[in-house]
Amino acid sequence: MTLEEFNRVIKEIHLAFPGKRMDLDTLEIWHRHLSECRYPAVKQRLDAYIRQNSYRPALAHLYVRDETETTVLDMMKEWEREGEKKIGDGRYRDKLRPPWEE
């Protein structure tokens, strides 16, 4: 999240929940943590929070951990690479037989 996007989030919080303003130290902490997040995800959480609550959100309410997406195909490719390493030069081929041949 950029500084401009962060400022938009804070402005919306102050407009939706008038009252005590955040001090500079609080804003620095919020910016440090929210700068790790993507703006659309934080904005979506803020919008949902505003609709459901009547008090100002805490930082934890808006923080969205950026998760890496893992697909089944990626996992299968990883397993294939591991299998190739284990089988490698054929040392284990004699030991690895299909169950119907045992």
JSON list of C-alpha atoms in Angstrom, two decimals:
[
{"chain": "A", "resi": 1, "resn": "MET", "atom": "CA", "xyz": [0.00, 0.00, 0.00]},
{"chain": "A", "resi": 2, "resn": "THR", "atom": "CA", "xyz": [1.32, 3.42, -0.90]},
{"chain": "A", "resi": 3, "resn": "LEU", "atom": "CA", "xyz": [1.32, 6.47, 1.36]},
{"chain": "A", "resi": 4, "resn": "GLU", "atom": "CA", "xyz": [-1.48, 8.03, -0.71]},
{"chain": "A", "resi": 5, "resn": "GLU", "atom": "CA", "xyz": [-3.64, 4.92, -0.32]},
{"chain": "A", "resi": 6, "resn": "PHE", "atom": "CA", "xyz": [-2.89, 4.83, 3.40]},
{"chain": "A", "resi": 7, "resn": "ASN", "atom": "CA", "xyz": [-4.00, 8.46, 3.70]},
{"chain": "A", "resi": 8, "resn": "ARG", "atom": "CA", "xyz": [-7.29, 7.58, 1.97]},
{"chain": "A", "resi": 9, "resn": "VAL", "atom": "CA", "xyz": [-7.89, 4.77, 4.46]},
{"chain": "A", "resi": 10, "resn": "ILE", "atom": "CA", "xyz": [-7.20, 7.03, 7.46]},
{"chain": "A", "resi": 11, "resn": "LYS", "atom": "CA", "xyz": [-9.37, 9.81, 6.03]},
{"chain": "A", "resi": 12, "resn": "GLU", "atom": "CA", "xyz": [-12.26, 7.39, 5.57]},
{"chain": "A", "resi": 13, "resn": "ILE", "atom": "CA", "xyz": [-11.85, 6.11, 9.15]},
{"chain": "A", "resi": 14, "resn": "HIS", "atom": "CA", "xyz": [-11.92, 9.69, 10.50]},
{"chain": "A", "resi": 15, "resn": "LEU", "atom": "CA", "xyz": [-15.00, 10.55, 8.42]},
{"chain": "A", "resi": 16, "resn": "ALA", "atom": "CA", "xyz": [-16.90, 7.38, 9.31]},
{"chain": "A", "resi": 17, "resn": "PHE", "atom": "CA", "xyz": [-15.97, 7.49, 13.01]},
{"chain": "A", "resi": 18, "resn": "PRO", "atom": "CA", "xyz": [-15.71, 11.15, 14.07]},
{"chain": "A", "resi": 19, "resn": "GLY", "atom": "CA", "xyz": [-14.25, 11.88, 17.44]},
{"chain": "A", "resi": 20, "resn": "LYS", "atom": "CA", "xyz": [-10.73, 11.56, 18.73]},
{"chain": "A", "resi": 21, "resn": "ARG", "atom": "CA", "xyz": [-8.09, 11.75, 16.00]},
{"chain": "A", "resi": 22, "resn": "MET", "atom": "CA", "xyz": [-5.14, 9.36, 15.86]},
{"chain": "A", "resi": 23, "resn": "ASP", "atom": "CA", "xyz": [-1.87, 10.82, 17.06]},
{"chain": "A", "resi": 24, "resn": "LEU", "atom": "CA", "xyz": [1.30, 10.79, 14.97]},
{"chain": "A", "resi": 25, "resn": "ASP", "atom": "CA", "xyz": [2.84, 7.77, 16.75]},
{"chain": "A", "resi": 26, "resn": "THR", "atom": "CA", "xyz": [-0.29, 5.71, 16.13]},
{"chain": "A", "resi": 27, "resn": "LEU", "atom": "CA", "xyz": [-0.36, 6.72, 12.48]},
{"chain": "A", "resi": 28, "resn": "GLU", "atom": "CA", "xyz": [3.29, 5.69, 12.07]},
{"chain": "A", "resi": 29, "resn": "ILE", "atom": "CA", "xyz": [2.59, 2.24, 13.52]},
{"chain": "A", "resi": 30, "resn": "TRP", "atom": "CA", "xyz": [-0.49, 1.81, 11.34]},
{"chain": "A", "resi": 31, "resn": "HIS", "atom": "CA", "xyz": [1.41, 2.88, 8.23]},
{"chain": "A", "resi": 32, "resn": "ARG", "atom": "CA", "xyz": [4.31, 0.53, 8.96]},
{"chain": "A", "resi": 33, "resn": "HIS", "atom": "CA", "xyz": [1.98, -2.45, 9.19]},
{"chain": "A", "resi": 34, "resn": "LEU", "atom": "CA", "xyz": [-0.59, -1.56, 6.55]},
{"chain": "A", "resi": 35, "resn": "SER", "atom": "CA", "xyz": [2.11, -0.76, 3.99]},
{"chain": "A", "resi": 36, "resn": "GLU", "atom": "CA", "xyz": [2.70, -4.54, 3.85]},
{"chain": "A", "resi": 37, "resn": "CYS", "atom": "CA", "xyz": [-0.92, -5.08, 2.72]},
{"chain": "A", "resi": 38, "resn": "ARG", "atom": "CA", "xyz": [-2.60, -4.59, -0.62]},
{"chain": "A", "resi": 39, "resn": "TYR", "atom": "CA", "xyz": [-4.90, -1.56, -0.74]},
{"chain": "A", "resi": 40, "resn": "PRO", "atom": "CA", "xyz": [-7.95, -3.29, -2.32]},
{"chain": "A", "resi": 41, "resn": "ALA", "atom": "CA", "xyz": [-7.99, -5.93, 0.43]},
{"chain": "A", "resi": 42, "resn": "VAL", "atom": "CA", "xyz": [-7.70, -3.34, 3.22]},
{"chain": "A", "resi": 43, "resn": "LYS", "atom": "CA", "xyz": [-10.36, -1.15, 1.59]},
{"chain": "A", "resi": 44, "resn": "GLN", "atom": "CA", "xyz": [-12.71, -4.11, 1.34]},
{"chain": "A", "resi": 45, "resn": "ARG", "atom": "CA", "xyz": [-12.22, -4.92, 5.03]},
{"chain": "A", "resi": 46, "resn": "LEU", "atom": "CA", "xyz": [-12.74, -1.29, 6.01]},
{"chain": "A", "resi": 47, "resn": "ASP", "atom": "CA", "xyz": [-15.97, -1.05, 4.01]},
{"chain": "A", "resi": 48, "resn": "ALA", "atom": "CA", "xyz": [-17.31, -4.21, 5.65]},
{"chain": "A", "resi": 49, "resn": "TYR", "atom": "CA", "xyz": [-16.23, -2.97, 9.08]},
{"chain": "A", "resi": 50, "resn": "ILE", "atom": "CA", "xyz": [-17.95, 0.40, 8.63]},
{"chain": "A", "resi": 51, "resn": "ARG", "atom": "CA", "xyz": [-21.22, -1.31, 7.69]},
{"chain": "A", "resi": 52, "resn": "GLN", "atom": "CA", "xyz": [-21.19, -3.57, 10.75]},
{"chain": "A", "resi": 53, "resn": "ASN", "atom": "CA", "xyz": [-19.67, -1.53, 13.59]},
{"chain": "A", "resi": 54, "resn": "SER", "atom": "CA", "xyz": [-20.23, 1.77, 15.33]},
{"chain": "A", "resi": 55, "resn": "TYR", "atom": "CA", "xyz": [-16.76, 2.17, 16.85]},
{"chain": "A", "resi": 56, "resn": "ARG", "atom": "CA", "xyz": [-13.36, 2.82, 15.27]},
{"chain": "A", "resi": 57, "resn": "PRO", "atom": "CA", "xyz": [-11.46, -0.24, 13.98]},
{"chain": "A", "resi": 58, "resn": "ALA", "atom": "CA", "xyz": [-8.23, -1.47, 15.47]},
{"chain": "A", "resi": 59, "resn": "LEU", "atom": "CA", "xyz": [-5.26, -2.15, 13.23]},
{"chain": "A", "resi": 60, "resn": "ALA", "atom": "CA", "xyz": [-5.91, -5.90, 13.43]},
{"chain": "A", "resi": 61, "resn": "HIS", "atom": "CA", "xyz": [-9.39, -5.42, 11.94]},
{"chain": "A", "resi": 62, "resn": "LEU", "atom": "CA", "xyz": [-7.91, -4.05, 8.71]},
{"chain": "A", "resi": 63, "resn": "TYR", "atom": "CA", "xyz": [-4.61, -5.93, 8.38]},
{"chain": "A", "resi": 64, "resn": "VAL", "atom": "CA", "xyz": [-4.73, -8.50, 5.59]},
{"chain": "A", "resi": 65, "resn": "ARG", "atom": "CA", "xyz": [-1.88, -10.97, 5.42]},
{"chain": "A", "resi": 66, "resn": "ASP", "atom": "CA", "xyz": [-0.72, -11.46, 1.86]},
{"chain": "A", "resi": 67, "resn": "GLU", "atom": "CA", "xyz": [-0.96, -15.20, 1.26]},
{"chain": "A", "resi": 68, "resn": "THR", "atom": "CA", "xyz": [0.81, -17.06, -1.47]},
{"chain": "A", "resi": 69, "resn": "GLU", "atom": "CA", "xyz": [-1.50, -19.10, -3.61]},
{"chain": "A", "resi": 70, "resn": "THR", "atom": "CA", "xyz": [-0.61, -22.75, -4.00]},
{"chain": "A", "resi": 71, "resn": "THR", "atom": "CA", "xyz": [-2.29, -24.83, -6.62]},
{"chain": "A", "resi": 72, "resn": "VAL", "atom": "CA", "xyz": [-2.61, -28.58, -6.86]},
{"chain": "A", "resi": 73, "resn": "LEU", "atom": "CA", "xyz": [-0.57, -28.60, -10.05]},
{"chain": "A", "resi": 74, "resn": "ASP", "atom": "CA", "xyz": [2.30, -26.80, -8.31]},
{"chain": "A", "resi": 75, "resn": "MET", "atom": "CA", "xyz": [2.21, -29.38, -5.53]},
{"chain": "A", "resi": 76, "resn": "MET", "atom": "CA", "xyz": [2.19, -32.26, -8.02]},
{"chain": "A", "resi": 77, "resn": "LYS", "atom": "CA", "xyz": [5.21, -30.83, -9.87]},
{"chain": "A", "resi": 78, "resn": "GLU", "atom": "CA", "xyz": [7.05, -30.52, -6.55]},
{"chain": "A", "resi": 79, "resn": "TRP", "atom": "CA", "xyz": [6.27, -34.16, -5.72]},
{"chain": "A", "resi": 80, "resn": "GLU", "atom": "CA", "xyz": [7.48, -35.25, -9.16]},
{"chain": "A", "resi": 81, "resn": "ARG", "atom": "CA", "xyz": [10.78, -33.42, -8.64]},
{"chain": "A", "resi": 82, "resn": "GLU", "atom": "CA", "xyz": [11.20, -35.06, -5.24]},
{"chain": "A", "resi": 83, "resn": "GLY", "atom": "CA", "xyz": [10.45, -38.46, -6.76]},
{"chain": "A", "resi": 84, "resn": "GLU", "atom": "CA", "xyz": [12.98, -37.93, -9.52]},
{"chain": "A", "resi": 85, "resn": "LYS", "atom": "CA", "xyz": [15.62, -37.08, -6.93]},
{"chain": "A", "resi": 86, "resn": "LYS", "atom": "CA", "xyz": [14.85, -40.24, -4.96]},
{"chain": "A", "resi": 87, "resn": "ILE", "atom": "CA", "xyz": [14.81, -42.52, -7.97]},
{"chain": "A", "resi": 88, "resn": "GLY", "atom": "CA", "xyz": [17.61, -40.59, -9.66]},
{"chain": "A", "resi": 89, "resn": "ASP", "atom": "CA", "xyz": [20.07, -43.00, -11.22]},
{"chain": "A", "resi": 90, "resn": "GLY", "atom": "CA", "xyz": [17.93, -46.09, -10.72]},
{"chain": "A", "resi": 91, "resn": "ARG", "atom": "CA", "xyz": [19.23, -47.21, -7.34]},
{"chain": "A", "resi": 92, "resn": "TYR", "atom": "CA", "xyz": [15.72, -47.70, -6.00]},
{"chain": "A", "resi": 93, "resn": "ARG", "atom": "CA", "xyz": [14.03, -49.10, -9.09]},
{"chain": "A", "resi": 94, "resn": "ASP", "atom": "CA", "xyz": [14.46, -52.70, -8.02]},
{"chain": "A", "resi": 95, "resn": "LYS", "atom": "CA", "xyz": [12.97, -51.92, -4.61]},
{"chain": "A", "resi": 96, "resn": "LEU", "atom": "CA", "xyz": [10.00, -49.96, -5.98]},
{"chain": "A", "resi": 97, "resn": "ARG", "atom": "CA", "xyz": [7.58, -52.41, -7.56]},
{"chain": "A", "resi": 98, "resn": "PRO", "atom": "CA", "xyz": [3.89, -51.97, -8.20]},
{"chain": "A", "resi": 99, "resn": "PRO", "atom": "CA", "xyz": [1.74, -53.64, -5.53]},
{"chain": "A", "resi": 100, "resn": "TRP", "atom": "CA", "xyz": [0.17, -56.03, -8.06]},
{"chain": "A", "resi": 101, "resn": "GLU", "atom": "CA", "xyz": [3.61, -57.54, -8.83]},
{"chain": "A", "resi": 102, "resn": "GLU", "atom": "CA", "xyz": [4.39, -58.46, -5.23]}
]
